[in-house]
C-alpha cells in the first residue's frame, strides 16, 4: 500500500507540474499567447508520457496511470490542436510500450476522449462557469474510468483483482481530475485578475489625462469651427476654397467626437439614471446604422425583448452604437449582424454577433486598452475603451468570443431594472475576455 500511494503521488506530481508550475512560469514570460498555448500542450504531452512510463501497479497485477485526466484537461482547455496532439502522443507511446490488451483499451478510451473534446470544447470554454467546468471534467473522468474498468474486465478473471481496481483506480481518477481542473481554474482566475489590474492602471492614467485637457482643447476647436462656418457662408469665397473649409470643419467634428469619447471615459458616472427599454434603445441605434449596413450589404437580424435596465440613455446608446458599428466595419464584403436580447437569471443579456473577419486571442485581450485598435489608421481605439467603461459603470459585464475568419460575438450582461442592491455579475469565459 505505501508503494501504491507513492506511485499515485508520482503521477499526481507529473500532472501538477504540467498544469500548475509550467503555466505559472509561462505567465511571467513575454511571449505570444499562441506560443504559450503550444508550450502548455507540450508540457501536458510530456506529462502523459511520464505517467505512462511510471504507472501505478496494484497488488494483483493491475497496472494503470492517470493520463486520462491530463487528456481531459489539456484537450478541453486547449482546444482542437491540443486534443489531437495529446491523443496522438498517447496512442503512439502506448503502442511503443506494447501489450495487446492495453493497446486496445487505450485506443478505445482515447478515441472516445478525442471525439468528446472535439465536439464539446467550444461550449466548455464559452458557456460554462468555473464550477461547471470543474464538475464536467470530474464527471468525464468518472465516465472514462468506468469505461476503462468495463473494457479491462474482459481480461480479468480474478474477482479480487476487480475489487483492487475499484478501490484504487476508480477513486484516484476523479479525485485527480477535480484537483487538476481546480488548479487550472485558479490559475486562469489569477491571470484574469492580473490583466484587470494592468488595464485599470492604464485606464486611470488615460482618465486623468482626458479630464485635464479635454475641455481646454474643445473650446478653441469650437471657436475655430464657428469662424469657418462664417467663411463658408461668404459669397467672396470660390467653390474650391469652400471645399477646403468644409473638409476642415469635418476634421474638427472628428476631433470633437474623439474628445467626447475621452470625456465619456473620464467621467463615466451616469448623471441622469432612468429606466431604459432595451428593445427600444437597440431599435434606435439600428435606425442610425441602417444606412451604413445597407452600404456594406449587411443583413441585420434581430430577436428583441422589451426588458428594462438602469442607465443614462445617451451613454447606453453610445455603447451599443460603438459595438454595432465595429461589427459592421468588420464585414467589408457583406455579412449578417445578429442582435439578440434575452434574460439570464436577473441579468439582461445583449448578444451582438457578426460574420466578419474575427480577431485573434491577442487582439481580444487588448481590446479596451488605450489607443489599441484593429482598424489600423482608421481607428483610435477609444470606441471600445468607452464601451468597457460604460458597461462597468452600469454594473454589467462584457465578454467577447472571436475566431479569425468566423466572426465575433459580444455578450453584454446588465442588471435588470427590477433587481435591487445589485452586485457585480461575475462569470468566467476563457475564449471570452471579461472587463
mmCIF file of C-alpha atoms in Angstrom, residues 56-321:
data_model
loop_
_atom_site.group_PDB
_atom_site.id
_atom_site.type_symbol
_atom_site.label_atom_id
_atom_site.label_comp_id
_atom_site.label_asym_id
_atom_site.label_seq_id
_atom_site.Cartn_x
_atom_site.Cartn_y
_atom_site.Cartn_z
ATOM 1 C CA UNK A 56 0.685 2.539 -10.792
ATOM 2 C CA UNK A 57 0.636 -1.197 -10.094
ATOM 3 C CA UNK A 58 -1.795 -2.859 -7.678
ATOM 4 C CA UNK A 59 -1.039 -5.919 -5.565
ATOM 5 C CA UNK A 60 -2.939 -8.158 -8.008
ATOM 6 C CA UNK A 61 -1.010 -7.066 -11.057
ATOM 7 C CA UNK A 62 -3.388 -4.449 -12.498
ATOM 8 C CA UNK A 63 -1.429 -1.531 -13.978
ATOM 9 C CA UNK A 64 -2.940 1.901 -14.550
ATOM 10 C CA UNK A 65 -1.980 5.575 -14.721
ATOM 11 C CA UNK A 66 -3.686 8.972 -14.629
ATOM 12 C CA UNK A 67 -3.087 10.070 -18.212
ATOM 13 C CA UNK A 68 -6.824 10.303 -18.928
ATOM 14 C CA UNK A 69 -7.045 13.257 -16.537
ATOM 15 C CA UNK A 70 -4.292 15.094 -18.414
ATOM 16 C CA UNK A 71 -6.044 14.409 -21.738
ATOM 17 C CA UNK A 72 -9.388 15.750 -20.481
ATOM 18 C CA UNK A 73 -7.904 18.928 -19.017
ATOM 19 C CA UNK A 74 -5.407 19.564 -21.816
ATOM 20 C CA UNK A 75 -7.964 18.874 -24.555
ATOM 21 C CA UNK A 76 -10.941 20.790 -23.193
ATOM 22 C CA UNK A 77 -8.944 23.855 -22.154
ATOM 23 C CA UNK A 78 -6.531 23.748 -25.094
ATOM 24 C CA UNK A 79 -8.913 23.152 -27.995
ATOM 25 C CA UNK A 80 -8.755 21.114 -31.193
ATOM 26 C CA UNK A 81 -4.979 21.244 -31.719
ATOM 27 C CA UNK A 82 -4.283 20.196 -28.137
ATOM 28 C CA UNK A 83 -6.649 17.228 -28.068
ATOM 29 C CA UNK A 84 -5.397 15.924 -31.430
ATOM 30 C CA UNK A 85 -1.783 16.201 -30.319
ATOM 31 C CA UNK A 86 -2.396 14.612 -26.909
ATOM 32 C CA UNK A 87 -4.434 11.747 -28.366
ATOM 33 C CA UNK A 88 -1.732 11.048 -30.938
ATOM 34 C CA UNK A 89 1.015 11.078 -28.292
ATOM 35 C CA UNK A 90 -0.985 8.718 -26.064
ATOM 36 C CA UNK A 91 -1.727 6.163 -28.790
ATOM 37 C CA UNK A 92 1.771 6.156 -30.291
ATOM 38 C CA UNK A 93 3.533 5.813 -26.939
ATOM 39 C CA UNK A 94 1.114 3.087 -25.796
ATOM 40 C CA UNK A 95 1.932 1.070 -28.925
ATOM 41 C CA UNK A 96 5.640 1.527 -28.210
ATOM 42 C CA UNK A 97 5.136 0.143 -24.678
ATOM 43 C CA UNK A 98 3.300 -2.883 -26.089
ATOM 44 C CA UNK A 99 0.680 -5.240 -24.696
ATOM 45 C CA UNK A 100 -2.309 -6.112 -26.877
ATOM 46 C CA UNK A 101 -4.956 -5.716 -24.196
ATOM 47 C CA UNK A 102 -3.589 -2.375 -23.003
ATOM 48 C CA UNK A 103 -3.312 -1.034 -26.566
ATOM 49 C CA UNK A 104 -6.926 -1.977 -27.342
ATOM 50 C CA UNK A 105 -8.249 -0.331 -24.173
ATOM 51 C CA UNK A 106 -6.127 2.772 -24.774
ATOM 52 C CA UNK A 107 -7.283 3.109 -28.398
ATOM 53 C CA UNK A 108 -10.964 2.864 -27.451
ATOM 54 C CA UNK A 109 -10.809 5.176 -24.420
ATOM 55 C CA UNK A 110 -8.543 7.779 -26.066
ATOM 56 C CA UNK A 111 -10.674 7.838 -29.217
ATOM 57 C CA UNK A 112 -13.725 8.425 -27.036
ATOM 58 C CA UNK A 113 -11.962 11.316 -25.313
ATOM 59 C CA UNK A 114 -10.882 12.729 -28.674
ATOM 60 C CA UNK A 115 -14.433 12.727 -30.066
ATOM 61 C CA UNK A 116 -15.979 14.230 -26.918
ATOM 62 C CA UNK A 117 -13.371 17.001 -26.712
ATOM 63 C CA UNK A 118 -13.641 17.937 -30.396
ATOM 64 C CA UNK A 119 -17.415 18.302 -30.200
ATOM 65 C CA UNK A 120 -17.587 19.849 -26.748
ATOM 66 C CA UNK A 121 -14.545 22.084 -26.191
ATOM 67 C CA UNK A 122 -16.107 25.295 -27.603
ATOM 68 C CA UNK A 123 -19.151 25.014 -25.371
ATOM 69 C CA UNK A 124 -16.889 24.051 -22.465
ATOM 70 C CA UNK A 125 -14.770 27.174 -22.889
ATOM 71 C CA UNK A 126 -17.503 29.721 -23.664
ATOM 72 C CA UNK A 127 -20.745 28.632 -21.995
ATOM 73 C CA UNK A 128 -19.773 27.004 -18.712
ATOM 74 C CA UNK A 129 -18.905 28.725 -15.463
ATOM 75 C CA UNK A 130 -15.813 27.844 -13.448
ATOM 76 C CA UNK A 131 -17.707 25.451 -11.152
ATOM 77 C CA UNK A 132 -19.428 23.819 -14.114
ATOM 78 C CA UNK A 133 -16.095 23.201 -15.846
ATOM 79 C CA UNK A 134 -14.648 21.557 -12.739
ATOM 80 C CA UNK A 135 -17.762 19.399 -12.353
ATOM 81 C CA UNK A 136 -17.727 18.471 -16.056
ATOM 82 C CA UNK A 137 -14.107 17.307 -16.056
ATOM 83 C CA UNK A 138 -14.640 15.323 -12.857
ATOM 84 C CA UNK A 139 -17.746 13.661 -14.325
ATOM 85 C CA UNK A 140 -15.995 12.873 -17.615
ATOM 86 C CA UNK A 141 -13.116 11.309 -15.683
ATOM 87 C CA UNK A 142 -15.595 9.096 -13.828
ATOM 88 C CA UNK A 143 -17.041 8.104 -17.207
ATOM 89 C CA UNK A 144 -13.712 7.094 -18.751
ATOM 90 C CA UNK A 145 -12.737 5.319 -15.520
ATOM 91 C CA UNK A 146 -15.900 3.224 -15.766
ATOM 92 C CA UNK A 147 -15.268 2.584 -19.470
ATOM 93 C CA UNK A 148 -11.691 1.504 -18.739
ATOM 94 C CA UNK A 149 -12.822 -0.879 -15.993
ATOM 95 C CA UNK A 150 -15.560 -2.368 -18.208
ATOM 96 C CA UNK A 151 -13.097 -2.969 -21.040
ATOM 97 C CA UNK A 152 -10.417 -4.330 -18.698
ATOM 98 C CA UNK A 153 -12.989 -6.684 -17.144
ATOM 99 C CA UNK A 154 -12.820 -8.735 -20.350
ATOM 100 C CA UNK A 155 -9.310 -9.859 -19.416
ATOM 101 C CA UNK A 156 -9.899 -10.011 -15.655
ATOM 102 C CA UNK A 157 -10.557 -13.486 -14.301
ATOM 103 C CA UNK A 158 -9.924 -12.698 -10.652
ATOM 104 C CA UNK A 159 -12.734 -11.037 -8.680
ATOM 105 C CA UNK A 160 -10.201 -9.958 -6.079
ATOM 106 C CA UNK A 161 -8.356 -8.055 -8.780
ATOM 107 C CA UNK A 162 -11.574 -6.204 -9.700
ATOM 108 C CA UNK A 163 -12.024 -5.195 -6.064
ATOM 109 C CA UNK A 164 -8.491 -3.774 -6.002
ATOM 110 C CA UNK A 165 -9.206 -1.828 -9.199
ATOM 111 C CA UNK A 166 -12.433 -0.388 -7.805
ATOM 112 C CA UNK A 167 -10.740 0.611 -4.560
ATOM 113 C CA UNK A 168 -7.669 2.264 -6.131
ATOM 114 C CA UNK A 169 -8.027 3.302 -9.781
ATOM 115 C CA UNK A 170 -11.705 4.294 -9.658
ATOM 116 C CA UNK A 171 -11.392 6.885 -6.827
ATOM 117 C CA UNK A 172 -7.920 8.088 -7.874
ATOM 118 C CA UNK A 173 -9.010 9.220 -11.353
ATOM 119 C CA UNK A 174 -11.915 11.588 -10.451
ATOM 120 C CA UNK A 175 -10.091 12.959 -7.398
ATOM 121 C CA UNK A 176 -7.092 13.836 -9.570
ATOM 122 C CA UNK A 177 -9.416 15.325 -12.200
ATOM 123 C CA UNK A 178 -11.071 17.529 -9.591
ATOM 124 C CA UNK A 179 -7.709 18.707 -8.256
ATOM 125 C CA UNK A 180 -6.266 19.312 -11.737
ATOM 126 C CA UNK A 181 -9.277 21.279 -13.014
ATOM 127 C CA UNK A 182 -9.421 23.289 -9.787
ATOM 128 C CA UNK A 183 -5.745 24.227 -10.204
ATOM 129 C CA UNK A 184 -6.333 25.222 -13.828
ATOM 130 C CA UNK A 185 -9.335 27.390 -12.945
ATOM 131 C CA UNK A 186 -7.427 29.067 -10.105
ATOM 132 C CA UNK A 187 -4.519 29.935 -12.390
ATOM 133 C CA UNK A 188 -6.884 31.374 -15.007
ATOM 134 C CA UNK A 189 -8.687 33.398 -12.354
ATOM 135 C CA UNK A 190 -5.419 34.936 -11.118
ATOM 136 C CA UNK A 191 -4.321 35.577 -14.703
ATOM 137 C CA UNK A 192 -7.591 37.410 -15.443
ATOM 138 C CA UNK A 193 -7.240 39.402 -12.230
ATOM 139 C CA UNK A 194 -3.749 40.436 -13.225
ATOM 140 C CA UNK A 195 -4.985 41.609 -16.639
ATOM 141 C CA UNK A 196 -7.718 43.638 -14.970
ATOM 142 C CA UNK A 197 -5.226 45.330 -12.674
ATOM 143 C CA UNK A 198 -2.914 46.215 -15.575
ATOM 144 C CA UNK A 199 -5.859 47.507 -17.594
ATOM 145 C CA UNK A 200 -7.189 49.514 -14.644
ATOM 146 C CA UNK A 201 -3.809 51.210 -14.208
ATOM 147 C CA UNK A 202 -3.720 52.166 -17.887
ATOM 148 C CA UNK A 203 -7.303 53.405 -17.755
ATOM 149 C CA UNK A 204 -6.587 55.555 -14.714
ATOM 150 C CA UNK A 205 -3.726 57.307 -16.484
ATOM 151 C CA UNK A 206 -5.829 57.991 -19.568
ATOM 152 C CA UNK A 207 -8.740 59.112 -17.399
ATOM 153 C CA UNK A 208 -6.670 61.747 -15.630
ATOM 154 C CA UNK A 209 -5.242 62.914 -18.945
ATOM 155 C CA UNK A 210 -8.668 63.114 -20.557
ATOM 156 C CA UNK A 211 -10.210 65.046 -17.693
ATOM 157 C CA UNK A 212 -7.392 67.577 -17.614
ATOM 158 C CA UNK A 213 -7.154 68.519 -21.296
ATOM 159 C CA UNK A 214 -10.483 67.708 -22.974
ATOM 160 C CA UNK A 215 -12.286 70.914 -22.034
ATOM 161 C CA UNK A 216 -9.265 73.092 -22.842
ATOM 162 C CA UNK A 217 -8.939 71.543 -26.302
ATOM 163 C CA UNK A 218 -12.663 71.639 -27.073
ATOM 164 C CA UNK A 219 -13.023 75.415 -26.511
ATOM 165 C CA UNK A 220 -10.589 76.588 -29.236
ATOM 166 C CA UNK A 221 -11.973 73.964 -31.620
ATOM 167 C CA UNK A 222 -15.498 75.323 -31.142
ATOM 168 C CA UNK A 223 -14.311 78.873 -31.851
ATOM 169 C CA UNK A 224 -12.376 77.749 -34.948
ATOM 170 C CA UNK A 225 -15.379 75.853 -36.277
ATOM 171 C CA UNK A 226 -17.603 78.898 -35.811
ATOM 172 C CA UNK A 227 -15.316 81.171 -37.840
ATOM 173 C CA UNK A 228 -15.007 78.549 -40.587
ATOM 174 C CA UNK A 229 -18.779 78.330 -40.864
ATOM 175 C CA UNK A 230 -18.900 82.109 -41.251
ATOM 176 C CA UNK A 231 -16.277 81.936 -44.012
ATOM 177 C CA UNK A 232 -18.275 79.164 -45.688
ATOM 178 C CA UNK A 233 -21.285 81.478 -45.933
ATOM 179 C CA UNK A 234 -19.259 84.275 -47.532
ATOM 180 C CA UNK A 235 -20.076 84.998 -51.180
ATOM 181 C CA UNK A 236 -16.495 86.054 -51.872
ATOM 182 C CA UNK A 237 -15.207 82.506 -51.370
ATOM 183 C CA UNK A 238 -14.777 80.439 -54.531
ATOM 184 C CA UNK A 239 -16.004 76.859 -54.806
ATOM 185 C CA UNK A 240 -12.614 75.232 -54.247
ATOM 186 C CA UNK A 241 -11.881 77.287 -51.123
ATOM 187 C CA UNK A 242 -15.271 76.330 -49.731
ATOM 188 C CA UNK A 243 -14.416 72.680 -50.307
ATOM 189 C CA UNK A 244 -11.221 73.084 -48.279
ATOM 190 C CA UNK A 245 -13.111 74.817 -45.460
ATOM 191 C CA UNK A 246 -15.749 72.067 -45.449
ATOM 192 C CA UNK A 247 -13.017 69.433 -45.103
ATOM 193 C CA UNK A 248 -11.501 71.410 -42.218
ATOM 194 C CA UNK A 249 -14.902 71.565 -40.490
ATOM 195 C CA UNK A 250 -15.349 67.802 -40.896
ATOM 196 C CA UNK A 251 -11.943 67.182 -39.350
ATOM 197 C CA UNK A 252 -12.804 69.477 -36.429
ATOM 198 C CA UNK A 253 -16.038 67.494 -35.956
ATOM 199 C CA UNK A 254 -13.987 64.306 -35.942
ATOM 200 C CA UNK A 255 -11.686 65.746 -33.294
ATOM 201 C CA UNK A 256 -14.773 66.817 -31.340
ATOM 202 C CA UNK A 257 -16.097 63.248 -31.435
ATOM 203 C CA UNK A 258 -12.783 61.917 -30.122
ATOM 204 C CA UNK A 259 -12.835 64.464 -27.288
ATOM 205 C CA UNK A 260 -16.416 63.413 -26.470
ATOM 206 C CA UNK A 261 -15.196 59.819 -26.173
ATOM 207 C CA UNK A 262 -12.412 60.988 -23.856
ATOM 208 C CA UNK A 263 -14.904 62.856 -21.664
ATOM 209 C CA UNK A 264 -17.185 59.830 -21.546
ATOM 210 C CA UNK A 265 -14.247 57.744 -20.417
ATOM 211 C CA UNK A 266 -13.011 60.302 -17.875
ATOM 212 C CA UNK A 267 -16.460 60.913 -16.367
ATOM 213 C CA UNK A 268 -18.413 57.694 -16.964
ATOM 214 C CA UNK A 269 -20.756 58.010 -13.972
ATOM 215 C CA UNK A 270 -24.319 58.413 -15.266
ATOM 216 C CA UNK A 271 -25.824 61.800 -14.451
ATOM 217 C CA UNK A 272 -29.465 61.048 -15.291
ATOM 218 C CA UNK A 273 -30.210 57.429 -14.451
ATOM 219 C CA UNK A 274 -33.547 56.246 -15.778
ATOM 220 C CA UNK A 275 -35.434 53.144 -16.794
ATOM 221 C CA UNK A 276 -34.350 52.116 -20.293
ATOM 222 C CA UNK A 277 -36.257 49.782 -22.587
ATOM 223 C CA UNK A 278 -33.502 47.696 -24.165
ATOM 224 C CA UNK A 279 -35.602 46.805 -27.235
ATOM 225 C CA UNK A 280 -36.440 50.465 -27.929
ATOM 226 C CA UNK A 281 -32.849 51.677 -27.479
ATOM 227 C CA UNK A 282 -31.444 48.975 -29.760
ATOM 228 C CA UNK A 283 -34.024 49.787 -32.463
ATOM 229 C CA UNK A 284 -32.990 53.474 -32.323
ATOM 230 C CA UNK A 285 -29.340 52.571 -32.778
ATOM 231 C CA UNK A 286 -30.205 50.198 -35.642
ATOM 232 C CA UNK A 287 -32.080 53.032 -37.391
ATOM 233 C CA UNK A 288 -28.948 55.184 -37.130
ATOM 234 C CA UNK A 289 -26.685 52.457 -38.509
ATOM 235 C CA UNK A 290 -29.007 51.004 -41.154
ATOM 236 C CA UNK A 291 -27.661 53.224 -43.993
ATOM 237 C CA UNK A 292 -24.104 52.114 -43.151
ATOM 238 C CA UNK A 293 -25.246 48.471 -43.038
ATOM 239 C CA UNK A 294 -27.024 48.760 -46.403
ATOM 240 C CA UNK A 295 -23.968 50.393 -47.933
ATOM 241 C CA UNK A 296 -21.881 47.381 -46.848
ATOM 242 C CA UNK A 297 -24.514 44.805 -47.941
ATOM 243 C CA UNK A 298 -25.096 43.676 -44.363
ATOM 244 C CA UNK A 299 -28.301 41.966 -43.258
ATOM 245 C CA UNK A 300 -29.481 42.808 -39.730
ATOM 246 C CA UNK A 301 -31.268 40.004 -37.869
ATOM 247 C CA UNK A 302 -32.867 40.799 -34.525
ATOM 248 C CA UNK A 303 -34.620 38.957 -31.735
ATOM 249 C CA UNK A 304 -35.520 41.667 -29.238
ATOM 250 C CA UNK A 305 -37.451 41.536 -25.973
ATOM 251 C CA UNK A 306 -38.501 44.715 -24.078
ATOM 252 C CA UNK A 307 -36.514 44.101 -20.887
ATOM 253 C CA UNK A 308 -35.585 47.134 -18.790
ATOM 254 C CA UNK A 309 -32.220 48.225 -17.352
ATOM 255 C CA UNK A 310 -30.965 51.237 -15.387
ATOM 256 C CA UNK A 311 -28.673 53.726 -17.053
ATOM 257 C CA UNK A 312 -28.201 57.003 -18.863
ATOM 258 C CA UNK A 313 -29.878 56.896 -22.259
ATOM 259 C CA UNK A 314 -27.192 58.723 -24.236
ATOM 260 C CA UNK A 315 -24.308 56.643 -22.874
ATOM 261 C CA UNK A 316 -26.189 53.374 -23.260
ATOM 262 C CA UNK A 317 -26.918 54.217 -26.893
ATOM 263 C CA UNK A 318 -23.286 55.182 -27.416
ATOM 264 C CA UNK A 319 -22.184 51.832 -26.004
ATOM 265 C CA UNK A 320 -24.500 49.922 -28.361
ATOM 266 C CA UNK A 321 -23.587 52.160 -31.307
#
